[in-house]
């Protein structure tokens, strides 16, 4: 195991979640915006309406400054966050999907080249060629979504990959198409909100209102399409995910799904009322408020997607604590559960003090804390006042009377559909039980 | 557990989807592109601040032009940096992940620092577009420069930590046997290596300024005196900064363990000879820098590329010292995805010609003139994208139907 990074109170998973949620806004804007932009520019060129070009310039500037600063950095940020929070998880993905990411990178390069040239050649090259630059960007950005969605979907439903180890067998899995279509539809919703922000600031109010109405139609179509494809996505989820998320296996996931639904409904209503019916109401203040609502909705939706994946970080392959769950004969991978149960988890750690004696109480406490971090710390805070599924509080609920009770609980962990089994021998179990017993809130 | 056992155990159990040499070549190539762009950004920020301080019409105009270079360059540098970040995780995963988790706090802070650097660069560029010699402000440029230097320091630290695996346990496990999980380790600074990179940034920017003159020399609306000023400042900067950069390189060389015999490494020797030749060639360009700009740029990039190869050789020495070799990685070749990447890579190079030609021609035209491009250029570029989508979508539908996962 790699060194562990503990984020007090919140766990490192929250760091990924925050960065990932924040990344969705600029990245979905980046993928969706240019379809709308090209539509407006085409209208300007074909109908000879040069007044629309002010919007084109401002909107592309917003995409440039927002998406290619925050978007690209938060994208790299997810990688860094995943690296420090779950190094074996991201390694598992990369070693299977490196060519997928490398292919996506080619489209990133096309995106960055085409958007800068698009922005800086506005009015400097002929209209048709400029439009083609817009199309180029729009396709490159959407294709990058086509690729990353395959890897995201693979994490929830690895499909035939677990049998064959084949790239495309995992990539085109049962949740791929509905997720791709859901994201594609929502990207128009997000692009619509930003378009309205820009349109509401145009000097020519009539043009502004016209564009607000148009962006609202795109936004409404996107939100409705996203909701419909989202339903398909929910139905396409693997059975264990449905049990957790839809059938009450983990009740908070249902609440998250509802929260996401409510947020999207609010955005839809805003598009309808403030965009389509009364464009005057769609100023930057209300749009920024709606962005905040979108942020919450995305956080809830992505949190649901991450939550139903439990107990895996990679479906059927790797548990959320980075331990390999099952054999993958096609690639010569062997499950690590049995290995740790036989050889011991503590004994298998490289980063452990050599002089730690598990026969002493202090040694068990020291080892127990580290084992607890590795086996539980990716999802659970160990702090007494921890905020993210804190073990001191959760264990209080089962009211153990001794460390042995916790050890028995460890034996039963794998019976919970959302928990990985304990991977360690009796000594590991005794150490973690003693440590966990000491941190219970009383 | 022995260090060598740890390193080999931590190689990803899934193995590699293709042969390690291919990933290594891609790592070096994309790193060379990334570091060249980072050098340009860093050097341009420094030069912009310096030029504002001169308070002349030419120097101010140059500083403003560099303001745009910094923002665009940083975007490109970040995107180019994704590839080496990916490939290093593929073949050096035990090193990369150990160092980054040990220093997780700094890795996270790095993101914040680069974000500030980026927006400060925009602050400098957008804030001074209308400024004259009396009103121009370098406050944002200073912030950007400082943040870029700090970001460089962080990445340097993460790289250096990877080269000292024998120290990892000592760093992470305290005297009382407590294993640190704070992610706050910060070790392994090599000043010679860091300065070699920082000073080299000025050389890259100097050559870029020579190219600037070469590119704009036919523009009637560009003052020839200004272009002359830019390229002559650039050639001087490139020439004189290469000496301390080479000096810092030798300082770095002095810190490399003798057992590696790195001074006789063929890549290092080729890089050093190429560096000296490039310096000499740039020295001959002082009278007419624009005429020798293209060859200077090519020579400098080849030098950087060879030095990146040497750097990779050095990494192999360091990792080999502990029994790690990327060539021991188990390979499970995945031909379909390998073909997907290389076909996309080639198609991407073709597609990129369109924005490149558009930018090149638009920049050459005087202000106010609209350039007409061959319509087939854009159409074929977009056509390639649509074709890519069609092929992959068809493949996806076929695989989904074959595996029974579509409905």
Short mmCIF file of N, CA and C in Angstrom, two decimals, chain A residues 215-309:
data_model
loop_
_atom_site.label_atom_id
_atom_site.label_comp_id
_atom_site.label_asym_id
_atom_site.label_seq_id
_atom_site.Cartn_x
_atom_site.Cartn_y
_atom_site.Cartn_z
N UNK A 215 -31.50 30.88 -25.71
CA UNK A 215 -30.70 30.06 -24.78
C UNK A 215 -31.63 29.30 -23.83
N UNK A 216 -32.75 29.93 -23.49
CA UNK A 216 -33.69 29.25 -22.58
C UNK A 216 -34.27 28.01 -23.25
N UNK A 217 -34.58 28.13 -24.54
CA UNK A 217 -35.13 26.96 -25.25
C UNK A 217 -34.10 25.83 -25.25
N UNK A 218 -32.85 26.19 -25.53
CA UNK A 218 -31.77 25.19 -25.48
C UNK A 218 -31.68 24.59 -24.08
N UNK A 219 -31.75 25.49 -23.08
CA UNK A 219 -31.63 25.03 -21.70
C UNK A 219 -32.78 24.11 -21.30
N UNK A 220 -33.99 24.49 -21.69
CA UNK A 220 -35.18 23.67 -21.35
C UNK A 220 -35.05 22.29 -22.02
N UNK A 221 -34.68 22.32 -23.29
CA UNK A 221 -34.53 21.03 -24.01
C UNK A 221 -33.46 20.19 -23.32
N UNK A 222 -32.38 20.84 -22.92
CA UNK A 222 -31.30 20.11 -22.26
C UNK A 222 -31.73 19.51 -20.93
N UNK A 223 -32.45 20.30 -20.15
CA UNK A 223 -32.86 19.81 -18.83
C UNK A 223 -33.88 18.68 -18.96
N UNK A 224 -34.82 18.85 -19.89
CA UNK A 224 -35.83 17.79 -20.07
C UNK A 224 -35.16 16.52 -20.63
N UNK A 225 -34.33 16.72 -21.64
CA UNK A 225 -33.61 15.57 -22.22
C UNK A 225 -32.75 14.89 -21.16
N UNK A 226 -32.08 15.69 -20.37
CA UNK A 226 -31.22 15.14 -19.32
C UNK A 226 -32.02 14.32 -18.32
N UNK A 227 -33.20 14.82 -17.99
CA UNK A 227 -34.04 14.10 -17.02
C UNK A 227 -34.49 12.76 -17.61
N UNK A 228 -34.90 12.78 -18.89
CA UNK A 228 -35.37 11.54 -19.50
C UNK A 228 -34.24 10.50 -19.63
N UNK A 229 -33.11 10.98 -20.14
CA UNK A 229 -31.98 10.05 -20.26
C UNK A 229 -31.48 9.63 -18.88
N UNK A 230 -31.64 10.55 -17.93
CA UNK A 230 -31.25 10.23 -16.55
C UNK A 230 -32.07 9.06 -16.01
N UNK A 231 -33.36 9.05 -16.38
CA UNK A 231 -34.21 7.92 -15.95
C UNK A 231 -33.70 6.61 -16.56
N UNK A 232 -33.36 6.68 -17.85
CA UNK A 232 -32.79 5.50 -18.51
C UNK A 232 -31.54 5.05 -17.75
N UNK A 233 -30.73 6.05 -17.37
CA UNK A 233 -29.50 5.74 -16.64
C UNK A 233 -29.82 4.99 -15.34
N UNK A 234 -30.82 5.49 -14.62
CA UNK A 234 -31.18 4.85 -13.35
C UNK A 234 -31.61 3.40 -13.57
N UNK A 235 -32.39 3.19 -14.64
CA UNK A 235 -32.85 1.83 -14.91
C UNK A 235 -31.71 0.92 -15.38
N UNK A 236 -30.69 1.53 -15.98
CA UNK A 236 -29.60 0.71 -16.53
C UNK A 236 -28.54 0.35 -15.48
N UNK A 237 -28.66 0.92 -14.31
CA UNK A 237 -27.63 0.66 -13.30
C UNK A 237 -27.62 -0.83 -12.92
N UNK A 238 -26.47 -1.34 -12.49
CA UNK A 238 -26.43 -2.73 -12.03
C UNK A 238 -27.37 -2.94 -10.84
N UNK A 239 -27.77 -4.18 -10.66
CA UNK A 239 -28.76 -4.47 -9.60
C UNK A 239 -28.30 -3.99 -8.23
N UNK A 240 -27.01 -4.24 -7.90
CA UNK A 240 -26.57 -3.86 -6.55
C UNK A 240 -26.63 -2.34 -6.37
N UNK A 241 -26.41 -1.62 -7.46
CA UNK A 241 -26.48 -0.16 -7.38
C UNK A 241 -27.94 0.29 -7.18
N UNK A 242 -28.85 -0.41 -7.87
CA UNK A 242 -30.28 -0.07 -7.70
C UNK A 242 -30.71 -0.33 -6.26
N UNK A 243 -30.23 -1.45 -5.72
CA UNK A 243 -30.60 -1.76 -4.32
C UNK A 243 -30.14 -0.66 -3.38
N UNK A 244 -28.93 -0.19 -3.60
CA UNK A 244 -28.39 0.84 -2.70
C UNK A 244 -29.07 2.19 -2.91
N UNK A 245 -29.21 2.55 -4.18
CA UNK A 245 -29.64 3.91 -4.48
C UNK A 245 -31.14 4.10 -4.58
N UNK A 246 -31.84 3.09 -5.08
CA UNK A 246 -33.26 3.29 -5.36
C UNK A 246 -34.17 2.52 -4.41
N UNK A 247 -33.63 1.44 -3.85
CA UNK A 247 -34.50 0.60 -3.01
C UNK A 247 -34.20 0.74 -1.53
N UNK A 248 -33.49 1.79 -1.18
CA UNK A 248 -33.32 2.09 0.25
C UNK A 248 -32.17 1.42 0.94
N UNK A 249 -31.28 0.75 0.18
CA UNK A 249 -30.11 0.14 0.80
C UNK A 249 -29.29 1.15 1.57
N UNK A 250 -29.13 2.30 0.96
CA UNK A 250 -28.48 3.43 1.64
C UNK A 250 -29.43 4.63 1.50
N UNK A 251 -30.24 4.88 2.53
CA UNK A 251 -31.31 5.88 2.39
C UNK A 251 -30.84 7.26 1.95
N UNK A 252 -29.63 7.66 2.37
CA UNK A 252 -29.20 9.03 2.03
C UNK A 252 -29.05 9.22 0.52
N UNK A 253 -28.80 8.09 -0.19
CA UNK A 253 -28.65 8.21 -1.64
C UNK A 253 -29.96 8.63 -2.31
N UNK A 254 -31.05 8.11 -1.75
CA UNK A 254 -32.35 8.51 -2.29
C UNK A 254 -32.57 10.01 -2.08
N UNK A 255 -32.14 10.48 -0.89
CA UNK A 255 -32.28 11.91 -0.61
C UNK A 255 -31.45 12.75 -1.58
N UNK A 256 -30.28 12.22 -1.89
CA UNK A 256 -29.41 12.95 -2.83
C UNK A 256 -30.06 13.02 -4.21
N UNK A 257 -30.66 11.91 -4.59
CA UNK A 257 -31.32 11.87 -5.89
C UNK A 257 -32.48 12.86 -5.93
N UNK A 258 -33.22 12.91 -4.86
CA UNK A 258 -34.31 13.88 -4.77
C UNK A 258 -33.77 15.31 -4.83
N UNK A 259 -32.70 15.53 -4.08
CA UNK A 259 -32.10 16.88 -4.06
C UNK A 259 -31.67 17.28 -5.47
N UNK A 260 -31.04 16.33 -6.17
CA UNK A 260 -30.62 16.62 -7.55
C UNK A 260 -31.84 16.95 -8.40
N UNK A 261 -32.88 16.15 -8.25
CA UNK A 261 -34.10 16.37 -9.04
C UNK A 261 -34.71 17.73 -8.76
N UNK A 262 -34.78 18.10 -7.50
CA UNK A 262 -35.37 19.40 -7.14
C UNK A 262 -34.53 20.54 -7.73
N UNK A 263 -33.21 20.41 -7.60
CA UNK A 263 -32.34 21.47 -8.14
C UNK A 263 -32.56 21.61 -9.65
N UNK A 264 -32.61 20.48 -10.36
CA UNK A 264 -32.81 20.55 -11.80
C UNK A 264 -34.19 21.13 -12.13
N UNK A 265 -35.18 20.81 -11.30
CA UNK A 265 -36.51 21.36 -11.54
C UNK A 265 -36.51 22.88 -11.37
N UNK A 266 -35.77 23.35 -10.37
CA UNK A 266 -35.68 24.80 -10.14
C UNK A 266 -35.03 25.47 -11.36
N UNK A 267 -33.97 24.84 -11.85
CA UNK A 267 -33.28 25.43 -13.02
C UNK A 267 -34.22 25.44 -14.23
N UNK A 268 -34.95 24.35 -14.39
CA UNK A 268 -35.91 24.26 -15.50
C UNK A 268 -36.97 25.36 -15.39
N UNK A 269 -37.48 25.55 -14.18
CA UNK A 269 -38.49 26.59 -13.96
C UNK A 269 -37.92 27.97 -14.25
N UNK A 270 -36.68 28.16 -13.87
CA UNK A 270 -36.03 29.46 -14.10
C UNK A 270 -35.88 29.72 -15.59
N UNK A 271 -35.46 28.69 -16.33
CA UNK A 271 -35.35 28.85 -17.79
C UNK A 271 -36.71 29.27 -18.35
N UNK A 272 -37.75 28.62 -17.86
CA UNK A 272 -39.08 28.85 -18.41
C UNK A 272 -39.59 30.25 -18.04
N UNK A 273 -39.53 30.56 -16.75
CA UNK A 273 -40.12 31.83 -16.29
C UNK A 273 -39.24 33.04 -16.59
N UNK A 274 -37.98 32.93 -16.19
CA UNK A 274 -37.10 34.10 -16.32
C UNK A 274 -36.43 34.18 -17.69
N UNK A 275 -36.38 33.08 -18.40
CA UNK A 275 -35.74 33.11 -19.69
C UNK A 275 -36.73 33.25 -20.82
N UNK A 276 -37.71 32.37 -20.83
CA UNK A 276 -38.62 32.31 -21.97
C UNK A 276 -39.76 33.32 -21.85
N UNK A 277 -40.37 33.38 -20.67
CA UNK A 277 -41.55 34.24 -20.50
C UNK A 277 -41.16 35.69 -20.23
N UNK A 278 -40.28 35.89 -19.26
CA UNK A 278 -39.87 37.25 -18.89
C UNK A 278 -38.35 37.41 -18.93
N UNK A 279 -37.78 37.59 -20.12
CA UNK A 279 -36.32 37.68 -20.23
C UNK A 279 -35.73 38.81 -19.38
N UNK A 280 -36.54 39.82 -19.07
CA UNK A 280 -36.02 40.94 -18.28
C UNK A 280 -35.57 40.47 -16.89
N UNK A 281 -36.19 39.38 -16.41
CA UNK A 281 -35.86 38.90 -15.07
C UNK A 281 -34.56 38.10 -15.04
N UNK A 282 -34.09 37.74 -16.23
CA UNK A 282 -32.92 36.86 -16.27
C UNK A 282 -31.62 37.65 -16.26
N UNK A 283 -31.37 38.37 -15.20
CA UNK A 283 -30.13 39.13 -15.09
C UNK A 283 -29.02 38.27 -14.51
N UNK A 284 -27.82 38.86 -14.39
CA UNK A 284 -26.68 38.10 -13.86
C UNK A 284 -26.91 37.61 -12.43
N UNK A 285 -27.63 38.40 -11.61
CA UNK A 285 -27.81 38.01 -10.21
C UNK A 285 -28.60 36.70 -10.12
N UNK A 286 -29.75 36.67 -10.83
CA UNK A 286 -30.56 35.45 -10.76
C UNK A 286 -29.83 34.29 -11.44
N UNK A 287 -29.07 34.59 -12.48
CA UNK A 287 -28.35 33.51 -13.18
C UNK A 287 -27.26 32.94 -12.28
N UNK A 288 -26.60 33.80 -11.53
CA UNK A 288 -25.54 33.30 -10.64
C UNK A 288 -26.16 32.47 -9.50
N UNK A 289 -27.35 32.92 -9.07
CA UNK A 289 -28.06 32.12 -8.07
C UNK A 289 -28.38 30.74 -8.64
N UNK A 290 -28.80 30.73 -9.89
CA UNK A 290 -29.14 29.46 -10.54
C UNK A 290 -27.90 28.59 -10.73
N UNK A 291 -26.77 29.25 -10.97
CA UNK A 291 -25.53 28.48 -11.07
C UNK A 291 -25.24 27.78 -9.74
N UNK A 292 -25.51 28.49 -8.66
CA UNK A 292 -25.31 27.90 -7.34
C UNK A 292 -26.23 26.68 -7.16
N UNK A 293 -27.48 26.85 -7.60
CA UNK A 293 -28.42 25.73 -7.50
C UNK A 293 -27.93 24.55 -8.36
N UNK A 294 -27.42 24.90 -9.55
CA UNK A 294 -26.88 23.86 -10.43
C UNK A 294 -25.72 23.13 -9.76
N UNK A 295 -24.88 23.92 -9.12
CA UNK A 295 -23.73 23.36 -8.41
C UNK A 295 -24.20 22.35 -7.37
N UNK A 296 -25.23 22.73 -6.62
CA UNK A 296 -25.77 21.81 -5.60
C UNK A 296 -26.34 20.56 -6.27
N UNK A 297 -27.09 20.77 -7.35
CA UNK A 297 -27.70 19.65 -8.06
C UNK A 297 -26.66 18.70 -8.62
N UNK A 298 -25.60 19.29 -9.21
CA UNK A 298 -24.52 18.45 -9.76
C UNK A 298 -23.85 17.68 -8.62
N UNK A 299 -23.60 18.38 -7.52
CA UNK A 299 -22.97 17.73 -6.37
C UNK A 299 -23.80 16.54 -5.91
N UNK A 300 -25.12 16.74 -5.83
CA UNK A 300 -26.00 15.66 -5.37
C UNK A 300 -26.03 14.52 -6.40
N UNK A 301 -26.14 14.89 -7.67
CA UNK A 301 -26.21 13.87 -8.73
C UNK A 301 -24.93 13.05 -8.82
N UNK A 302 -23.81 13.75 -8.80
CA UNK A 302 -22.52 13.04 -8.89
C UNK A 302 -22.28 12.24 -7.61
N UNK A 303 -22.73 12.80 -6.48
CA UNK A 303 -22.60 12.09 -5.20
C UNK A 303 -23.40 10.79 -5.23
N UNK A 304 -24.57 10.85 -5.85
CA UNK A 304 -25.40 9.64 -6.01
C UNK A 304 -24.65 8.61 -6.86
N UNK A 305 -24.10 9.10 -7.97
CA UNK A 305 -23.38 8.20 -8.89
C UNK A 305 -22.20 7.53 -8.18
N UNK A 306 -21.50 8.32 -7.36
CA UNK A 306 -20.36 7.76 -6.63
C UNK A 306 -20.85 6.80 -5.53
N UNK A 307 -21.97 7.17 -4.92
CA UNK A 307 -22.47 6.41 -3.78
C UNK A 307 -22.94 5.01 -4.14
N UNK A 308 -23.63 4.90 -5.29
CA UNK A 308 -24.19 3.59 -5.66
C UNK A 308 -23.10 2.62 -6.11
N UNK A 309 -21.89 3.13 -6.26
CA UNK A 309 -20.79 2.29 -6.71
C UNK A 309 -20.26 1.40 -5.58
#
